[in-house]
Coordinates of C-alpha atoms and ligand atoms in Angstrom, one line a residue:
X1 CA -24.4 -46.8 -53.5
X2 CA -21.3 -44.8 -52.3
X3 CA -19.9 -42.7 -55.1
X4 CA -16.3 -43.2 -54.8
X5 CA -15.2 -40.3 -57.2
X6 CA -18.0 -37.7 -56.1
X7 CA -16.9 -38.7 -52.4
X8 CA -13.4 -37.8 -53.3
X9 CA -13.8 -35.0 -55.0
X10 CA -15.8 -33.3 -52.3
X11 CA -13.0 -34.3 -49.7
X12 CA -10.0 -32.8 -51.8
X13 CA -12.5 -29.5 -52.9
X14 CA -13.0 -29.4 -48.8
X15 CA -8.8 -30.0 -48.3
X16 CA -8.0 -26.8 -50.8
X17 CA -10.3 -24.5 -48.6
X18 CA -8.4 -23.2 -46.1
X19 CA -9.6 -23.3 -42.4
X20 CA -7.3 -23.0 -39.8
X21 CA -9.3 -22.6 -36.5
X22 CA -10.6 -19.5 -36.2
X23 CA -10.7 -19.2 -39.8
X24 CA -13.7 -21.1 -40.5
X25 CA -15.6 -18.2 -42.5
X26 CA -14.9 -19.7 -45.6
X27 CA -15.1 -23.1 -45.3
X28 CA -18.6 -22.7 -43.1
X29 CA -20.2 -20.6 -45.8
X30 CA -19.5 -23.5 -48.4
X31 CA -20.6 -25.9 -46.0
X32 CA -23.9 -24.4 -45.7
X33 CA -24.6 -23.8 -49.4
X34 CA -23.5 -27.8 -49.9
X35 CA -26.1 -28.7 -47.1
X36 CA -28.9 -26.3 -48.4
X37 CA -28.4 -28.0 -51.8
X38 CA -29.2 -31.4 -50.6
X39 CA -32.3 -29.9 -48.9
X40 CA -31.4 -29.2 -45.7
X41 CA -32.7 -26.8 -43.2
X42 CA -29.2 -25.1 -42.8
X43 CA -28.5 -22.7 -40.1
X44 CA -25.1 -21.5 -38.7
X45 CA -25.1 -20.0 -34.9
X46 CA -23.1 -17.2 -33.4
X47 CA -19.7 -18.8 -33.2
X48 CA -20.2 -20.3 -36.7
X49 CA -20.6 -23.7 -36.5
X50 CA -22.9 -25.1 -39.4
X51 CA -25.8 -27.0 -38.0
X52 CA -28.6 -29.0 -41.0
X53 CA -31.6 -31.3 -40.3
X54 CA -33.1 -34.0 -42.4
X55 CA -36.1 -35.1 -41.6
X56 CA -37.1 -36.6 -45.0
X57 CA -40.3 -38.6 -46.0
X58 CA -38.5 -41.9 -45.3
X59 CA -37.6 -41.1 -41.7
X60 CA -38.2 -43.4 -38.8
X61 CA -37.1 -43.4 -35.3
X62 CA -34.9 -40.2 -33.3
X63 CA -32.9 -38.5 -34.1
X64 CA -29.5 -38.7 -34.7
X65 CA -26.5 -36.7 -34.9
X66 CA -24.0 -36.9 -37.3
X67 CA -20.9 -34.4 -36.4
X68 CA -17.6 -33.4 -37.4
X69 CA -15.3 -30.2 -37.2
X70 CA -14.4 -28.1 -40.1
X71 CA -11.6 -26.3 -38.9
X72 CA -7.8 -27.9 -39.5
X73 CA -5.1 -27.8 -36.9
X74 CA -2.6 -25.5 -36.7
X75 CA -2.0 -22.7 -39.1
X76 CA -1.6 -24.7 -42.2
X77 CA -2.9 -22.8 -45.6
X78 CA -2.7 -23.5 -49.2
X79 CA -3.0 -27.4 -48.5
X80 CA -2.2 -29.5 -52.2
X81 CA -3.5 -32.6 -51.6
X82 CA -1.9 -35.1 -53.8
X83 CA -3.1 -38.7 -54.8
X84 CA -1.0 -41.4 -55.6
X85 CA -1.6 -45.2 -55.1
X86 CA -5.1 -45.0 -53.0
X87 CA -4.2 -42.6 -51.1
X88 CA -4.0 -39.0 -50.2
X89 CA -1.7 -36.9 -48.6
X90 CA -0.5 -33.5 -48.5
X91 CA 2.5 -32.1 -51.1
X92 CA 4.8 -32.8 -47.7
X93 CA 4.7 -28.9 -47.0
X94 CA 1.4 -29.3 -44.4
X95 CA -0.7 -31.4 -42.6
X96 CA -3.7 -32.4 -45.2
X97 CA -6.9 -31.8 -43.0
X98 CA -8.7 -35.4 -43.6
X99 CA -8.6 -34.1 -39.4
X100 CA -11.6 -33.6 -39.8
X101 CA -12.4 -33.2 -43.6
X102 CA -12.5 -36.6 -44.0
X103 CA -15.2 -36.5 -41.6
X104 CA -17.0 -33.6 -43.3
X105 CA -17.1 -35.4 -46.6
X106 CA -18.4 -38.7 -45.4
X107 CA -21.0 -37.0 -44.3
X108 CA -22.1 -35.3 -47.2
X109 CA -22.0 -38.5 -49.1
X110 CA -24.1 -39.8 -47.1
X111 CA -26.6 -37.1 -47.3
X112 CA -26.7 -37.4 -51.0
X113 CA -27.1 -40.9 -51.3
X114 CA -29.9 -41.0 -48.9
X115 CA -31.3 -38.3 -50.9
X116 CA -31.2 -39.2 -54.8
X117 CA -32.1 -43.2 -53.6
X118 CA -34.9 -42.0 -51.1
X119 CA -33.4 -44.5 -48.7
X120 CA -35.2 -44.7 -45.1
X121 CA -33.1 -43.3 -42.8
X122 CA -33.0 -41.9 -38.9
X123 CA -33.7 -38.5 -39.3
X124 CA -30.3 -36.8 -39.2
X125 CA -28.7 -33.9 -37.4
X126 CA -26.2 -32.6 -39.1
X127 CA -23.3 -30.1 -36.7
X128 CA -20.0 -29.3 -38.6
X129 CA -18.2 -27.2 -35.6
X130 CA -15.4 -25.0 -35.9
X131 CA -12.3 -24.2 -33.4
X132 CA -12.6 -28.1 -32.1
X133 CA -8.8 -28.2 -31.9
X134 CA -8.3 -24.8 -30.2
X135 CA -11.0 -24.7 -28.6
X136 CA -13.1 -27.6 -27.6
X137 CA -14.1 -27.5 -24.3
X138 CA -14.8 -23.1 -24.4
X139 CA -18.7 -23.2 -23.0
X140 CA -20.7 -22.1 -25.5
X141 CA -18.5 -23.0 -28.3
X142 CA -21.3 -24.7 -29.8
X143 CA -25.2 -23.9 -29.2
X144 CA -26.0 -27.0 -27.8
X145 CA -29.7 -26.0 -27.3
X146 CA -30.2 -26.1 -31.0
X147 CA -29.6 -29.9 -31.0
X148 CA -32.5 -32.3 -31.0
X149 CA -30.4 -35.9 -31.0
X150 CA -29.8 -37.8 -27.9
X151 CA -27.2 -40.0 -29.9
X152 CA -24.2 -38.7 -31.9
X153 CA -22.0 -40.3 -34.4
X154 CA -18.7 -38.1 -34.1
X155 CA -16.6 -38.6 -37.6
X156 CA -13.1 -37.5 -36.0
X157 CA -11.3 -40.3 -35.5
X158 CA -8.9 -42.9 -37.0
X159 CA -7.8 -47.0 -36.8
X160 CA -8.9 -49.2 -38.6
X161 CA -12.8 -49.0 -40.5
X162 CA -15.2 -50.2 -38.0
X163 CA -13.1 -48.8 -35.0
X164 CA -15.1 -46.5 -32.7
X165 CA -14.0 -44.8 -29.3
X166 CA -16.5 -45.7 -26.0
X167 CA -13.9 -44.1 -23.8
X168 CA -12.1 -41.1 -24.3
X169 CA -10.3 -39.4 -20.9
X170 CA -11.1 -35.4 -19.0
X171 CA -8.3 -33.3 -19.5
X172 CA -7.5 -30.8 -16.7
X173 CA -4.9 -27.5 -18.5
X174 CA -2.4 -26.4 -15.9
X175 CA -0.8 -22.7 -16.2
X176 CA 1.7 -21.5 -13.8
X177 CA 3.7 -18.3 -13.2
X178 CA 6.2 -18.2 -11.2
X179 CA 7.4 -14.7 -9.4
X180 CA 11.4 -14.8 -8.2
X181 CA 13.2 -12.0 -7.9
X182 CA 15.5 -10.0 -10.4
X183 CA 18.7 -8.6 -9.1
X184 CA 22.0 -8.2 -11.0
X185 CA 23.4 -11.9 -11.5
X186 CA 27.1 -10.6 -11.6
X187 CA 27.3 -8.2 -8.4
X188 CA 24.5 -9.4 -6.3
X189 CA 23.1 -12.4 -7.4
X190 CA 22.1 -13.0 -3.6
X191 CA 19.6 -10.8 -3.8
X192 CA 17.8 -12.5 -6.4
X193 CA 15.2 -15.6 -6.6
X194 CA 15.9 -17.4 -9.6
X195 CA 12.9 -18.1 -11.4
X196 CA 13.8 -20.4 -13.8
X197 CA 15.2 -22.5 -11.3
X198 CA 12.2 -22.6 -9.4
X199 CA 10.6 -24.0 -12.4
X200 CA 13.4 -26.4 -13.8
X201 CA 13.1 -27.9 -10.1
X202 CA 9.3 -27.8 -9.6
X203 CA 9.0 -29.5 -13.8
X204 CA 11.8 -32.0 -12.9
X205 CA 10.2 -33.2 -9.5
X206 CA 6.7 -33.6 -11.3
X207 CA 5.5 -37.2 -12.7
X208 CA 5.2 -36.8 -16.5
X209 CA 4.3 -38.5 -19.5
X210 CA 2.6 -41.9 -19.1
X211 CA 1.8 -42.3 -15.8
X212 CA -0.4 -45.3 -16.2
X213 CA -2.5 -47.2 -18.9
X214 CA -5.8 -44.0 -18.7
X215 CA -3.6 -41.2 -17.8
X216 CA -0.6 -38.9 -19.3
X217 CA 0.7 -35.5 -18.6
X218 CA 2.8 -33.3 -20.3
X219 CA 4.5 -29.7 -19.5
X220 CA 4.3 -28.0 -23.2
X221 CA 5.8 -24.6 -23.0
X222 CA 8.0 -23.2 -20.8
X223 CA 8.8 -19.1 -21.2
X224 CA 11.1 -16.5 -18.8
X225 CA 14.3 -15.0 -18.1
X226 CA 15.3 -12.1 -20.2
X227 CA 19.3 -11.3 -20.4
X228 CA 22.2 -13.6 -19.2
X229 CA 23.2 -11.0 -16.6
X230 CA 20.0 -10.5 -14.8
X231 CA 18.8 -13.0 -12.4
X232 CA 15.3 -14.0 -14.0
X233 CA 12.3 -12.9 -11.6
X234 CA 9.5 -14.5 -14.5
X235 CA 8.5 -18.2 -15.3
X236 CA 5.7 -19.3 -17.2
X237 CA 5.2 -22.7 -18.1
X238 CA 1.7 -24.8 -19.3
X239 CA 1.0 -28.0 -19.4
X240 CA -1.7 -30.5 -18.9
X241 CA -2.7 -34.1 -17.8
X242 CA -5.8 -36.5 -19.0
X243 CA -7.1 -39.7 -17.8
X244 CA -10.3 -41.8 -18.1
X245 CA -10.3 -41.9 -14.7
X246 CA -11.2 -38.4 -12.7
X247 CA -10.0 -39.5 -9.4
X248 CA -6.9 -40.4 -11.1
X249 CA -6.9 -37.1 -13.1
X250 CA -7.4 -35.2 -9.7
X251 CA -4.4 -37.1 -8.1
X252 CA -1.7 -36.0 -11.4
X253 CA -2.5 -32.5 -11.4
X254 CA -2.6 -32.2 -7.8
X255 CA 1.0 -33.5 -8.1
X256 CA 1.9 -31.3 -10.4
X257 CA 0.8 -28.2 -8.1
X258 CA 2.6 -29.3 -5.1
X259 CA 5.9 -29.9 -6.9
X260 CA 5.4 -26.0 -8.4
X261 CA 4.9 -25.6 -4.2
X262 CA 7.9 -27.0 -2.9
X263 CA 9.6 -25.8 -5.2
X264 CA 8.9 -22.4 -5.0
X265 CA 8.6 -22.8 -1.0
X266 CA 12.1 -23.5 -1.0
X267 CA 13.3 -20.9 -2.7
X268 CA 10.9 -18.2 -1.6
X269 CA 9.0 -17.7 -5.1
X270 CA 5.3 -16.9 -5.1
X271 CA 3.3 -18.7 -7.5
X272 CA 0.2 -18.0 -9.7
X273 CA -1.5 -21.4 -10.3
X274 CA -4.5 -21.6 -12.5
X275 CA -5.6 -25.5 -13.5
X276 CA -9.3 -25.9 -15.6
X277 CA -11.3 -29.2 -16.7
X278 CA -12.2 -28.0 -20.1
X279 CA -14.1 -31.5 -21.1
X280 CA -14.9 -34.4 -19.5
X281 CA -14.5 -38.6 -19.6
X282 CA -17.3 -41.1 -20.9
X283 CA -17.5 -44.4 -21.4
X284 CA -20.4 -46.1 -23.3
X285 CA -21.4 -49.0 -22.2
X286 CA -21.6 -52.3 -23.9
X287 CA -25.5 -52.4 -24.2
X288 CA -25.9 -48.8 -25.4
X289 CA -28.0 -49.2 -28.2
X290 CA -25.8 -46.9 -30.1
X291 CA -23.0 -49.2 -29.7
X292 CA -25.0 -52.4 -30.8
X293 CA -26.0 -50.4 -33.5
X294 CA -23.0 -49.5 -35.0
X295 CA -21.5 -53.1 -33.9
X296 CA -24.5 -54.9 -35.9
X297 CA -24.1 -52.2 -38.9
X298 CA -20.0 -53.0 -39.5
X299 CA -20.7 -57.0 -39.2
X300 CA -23.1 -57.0 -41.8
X301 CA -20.9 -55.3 -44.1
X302 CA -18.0 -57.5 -42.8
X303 CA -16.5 -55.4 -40.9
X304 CA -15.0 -56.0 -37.8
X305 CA -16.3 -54.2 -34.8
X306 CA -13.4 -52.2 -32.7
X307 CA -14.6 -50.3 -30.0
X308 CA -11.1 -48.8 -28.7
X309 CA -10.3 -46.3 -25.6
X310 CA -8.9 -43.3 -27.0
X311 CA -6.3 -40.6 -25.2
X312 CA -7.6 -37.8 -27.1
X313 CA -10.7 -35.6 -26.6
X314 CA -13.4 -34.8 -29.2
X315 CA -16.7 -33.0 -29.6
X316 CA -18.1 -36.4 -28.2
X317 CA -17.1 -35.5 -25.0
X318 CA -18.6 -32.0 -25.3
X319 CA -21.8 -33.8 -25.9
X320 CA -21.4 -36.4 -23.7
X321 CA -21.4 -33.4 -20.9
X322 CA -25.0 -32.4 -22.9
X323 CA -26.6 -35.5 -22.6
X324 CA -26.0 -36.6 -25.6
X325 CA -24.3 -40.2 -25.9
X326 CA -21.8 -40.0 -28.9
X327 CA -19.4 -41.9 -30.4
X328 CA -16.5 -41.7 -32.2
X329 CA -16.3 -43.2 -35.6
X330 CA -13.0 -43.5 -37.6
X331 CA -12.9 -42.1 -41.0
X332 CA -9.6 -43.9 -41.7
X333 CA -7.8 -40.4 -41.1
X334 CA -3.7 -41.4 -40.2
X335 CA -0.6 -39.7 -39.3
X336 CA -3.2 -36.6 -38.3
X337 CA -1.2 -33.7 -37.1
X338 CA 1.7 -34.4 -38.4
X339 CA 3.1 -33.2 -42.6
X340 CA 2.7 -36.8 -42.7
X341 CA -1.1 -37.0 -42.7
X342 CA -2.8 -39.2 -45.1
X343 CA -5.7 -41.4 -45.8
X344 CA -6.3 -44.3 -48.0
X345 CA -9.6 -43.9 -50.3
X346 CA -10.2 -47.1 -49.3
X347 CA -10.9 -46.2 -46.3
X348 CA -12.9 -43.2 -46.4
X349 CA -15.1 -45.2 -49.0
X350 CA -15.6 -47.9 -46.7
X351 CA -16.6 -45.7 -43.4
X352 CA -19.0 -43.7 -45.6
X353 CA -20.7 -47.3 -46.5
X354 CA -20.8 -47.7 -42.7
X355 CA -21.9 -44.7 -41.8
X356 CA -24.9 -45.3 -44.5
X357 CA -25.8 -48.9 -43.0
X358 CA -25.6 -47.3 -39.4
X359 CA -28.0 -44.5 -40.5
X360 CA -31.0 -46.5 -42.7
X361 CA -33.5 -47.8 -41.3
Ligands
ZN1 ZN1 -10.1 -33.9 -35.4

């Protein structure tokens, strides 16, 4: 019942609208018109995210929300997606965007099919967000009180077809500034407290990268000094840490702080420390009916079930914090973030038959 070439058509018309986050005017207003045409209720909210609901005749049971984001990462523009033996990728100049258009045009395959077969179906909640890779965890990003669903089907995520994330970790964001002191680094360099210094020492004494199997942290950016002659009296570096685990989570970044501590201790800096906990872990549990749900929905089209623990956050986890128990569902998305992004039609075909089999009734 999946319309291969309609399904790929919408997903490379989607690819060629530009929508780098915060620049989801365009994109959203197409979004709406596309879910007005198949009939639903379409409204967007003050940040502009695109919310639809289909109720139908056919409908049975609660409802259920079907999500993915429409802005693209980074400030990629002009995407040319080009096809060539199943699959699609960019011309090599940008990322492609199946993160998350993929996502966005499973869904609206789905919403068609449902429609011109009059299919019973769960009556859907459809929420295409914008800024999720800016901006994911800002409160009131989203309007949360518009949603009725109590379960979420997230399309943002990639593996294999019938892989789906019950786990994915908090992240706490770490920004520090470090105050030395300037003096002249060729007469008096005495006089001065080295910031960068202060910094290479507190970043070198930190744990980083892998800690363990649930938790990583990274320092990303790293800014100060000014001339070669001036002892630098500014440092500002950002970084962050996630884990599935909070207690874990709470140890790394608390590591992270006392390193910027000694370090500055020693050396008489003065620090401004600033650490936030924009989302939040969740783990579904094995019984969830969600989870059974999808599970049953993937064997019967002989698929193989692959619930996975993922290091990245997604909307999920903003619903998650709402009550809302969501999961993750891979549109066959690959090489995201990177000029190198692609996805096999294959694929997307074969997670929009899932996603219809998860949905009827
Ligand atoms: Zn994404």
């Amino acid at each position: 019942m999946i319309n291969q070439e309609r399904l790929v058509h919408t997903f490379l018309d989607l690819v060629r609208i530009d929508s780098p986050s915060g620049h989801e005017e365009a994109i959203g207003r197409e979004l709406a018109a596309r879910l007005a045409a198949l009939g639903l209720s379409g409204e967007r909210d003050t940040s502009g995210n695109v919310f639809g609901w289909l109720e139908g005749k056919q409908a049975a049971g609660d409802w259920l929300l079907l999500c993915a984001h429409m802005d693209t990462v980074g400030q990629d523009q002009g995407i040319t997606p080009v096809l060539g033996e199943g699959v699609i990728r960019s011309d090599g100049s940008t990322i492609l965007g199946a993160d998350d258009k993929s996502g966005v045009a499973v869904i609206l395959e789905v919403l068609q099919v449902l429609q011109e077969q009059g299919l019973p179906h769960r009556p859907l909640e459809v929420l295409f967000t914008v800024e999720e890779e800016t901006h994911m965890g800002r409160p009131g990003r989203i309007d949360l009180a518009r949603l009725r669903a109590r379960e979420g089907l997230v399309l943002d995520s990639g593996g294999p077809i019938g892989s789906f994330v019950i786990s994915a970790p908090s992240q706490d964001k770490l920004t520090a500034t470090v105050h030395g002191r300037a003096a002249h680094a060729g007469s008096e360099p005495e006089k001065g407290i080295n910031a960068i210094r202060v910094a290479a020492e507190a970043i070198a004494a930190m744990p980083l990268g892998r800690i363990d199997e649930e938790t990583v942290a990274n320092i990303g950016f790293i800014q100060g000094g000014t001339v070669t002659n001036v002892v630098p009296e500014l440092v500002t570096i950002k970084g962050m840490a996630r884990s599935r685990d909070d207690a874990k989570l709470d140890r790394q970044t608390a590591a992270m702080v006392q390193a910027l501590e000694e370090a500055a201790a020693r050396h008489g800096a003065t620090l401004d420390i600033q650490t936030e906990r924009p989302y939040h872990t969740y783990r579904v549990a094995g019984d969830a009916p969600l989870r059974r749900r999808i599970e049953a929905a993937a064997r019967r089209l002989g698929l193989e079930p692959r619930p996975t623990a993922s290091g990245g956050g997604s909307d999920a986890n903003i619903f998650h914090r709402a009550g809302i128990e969501s999961v993750p569902l891979s549109t066959g998305m690959a090489d995201v973030h990177t000029k190198r992004e692609h996805i096999a039609i294959a694929d997307m075909v074969a997670c929009a038959r899932l996603l219809l089999e998860i949905v009827r009734w």
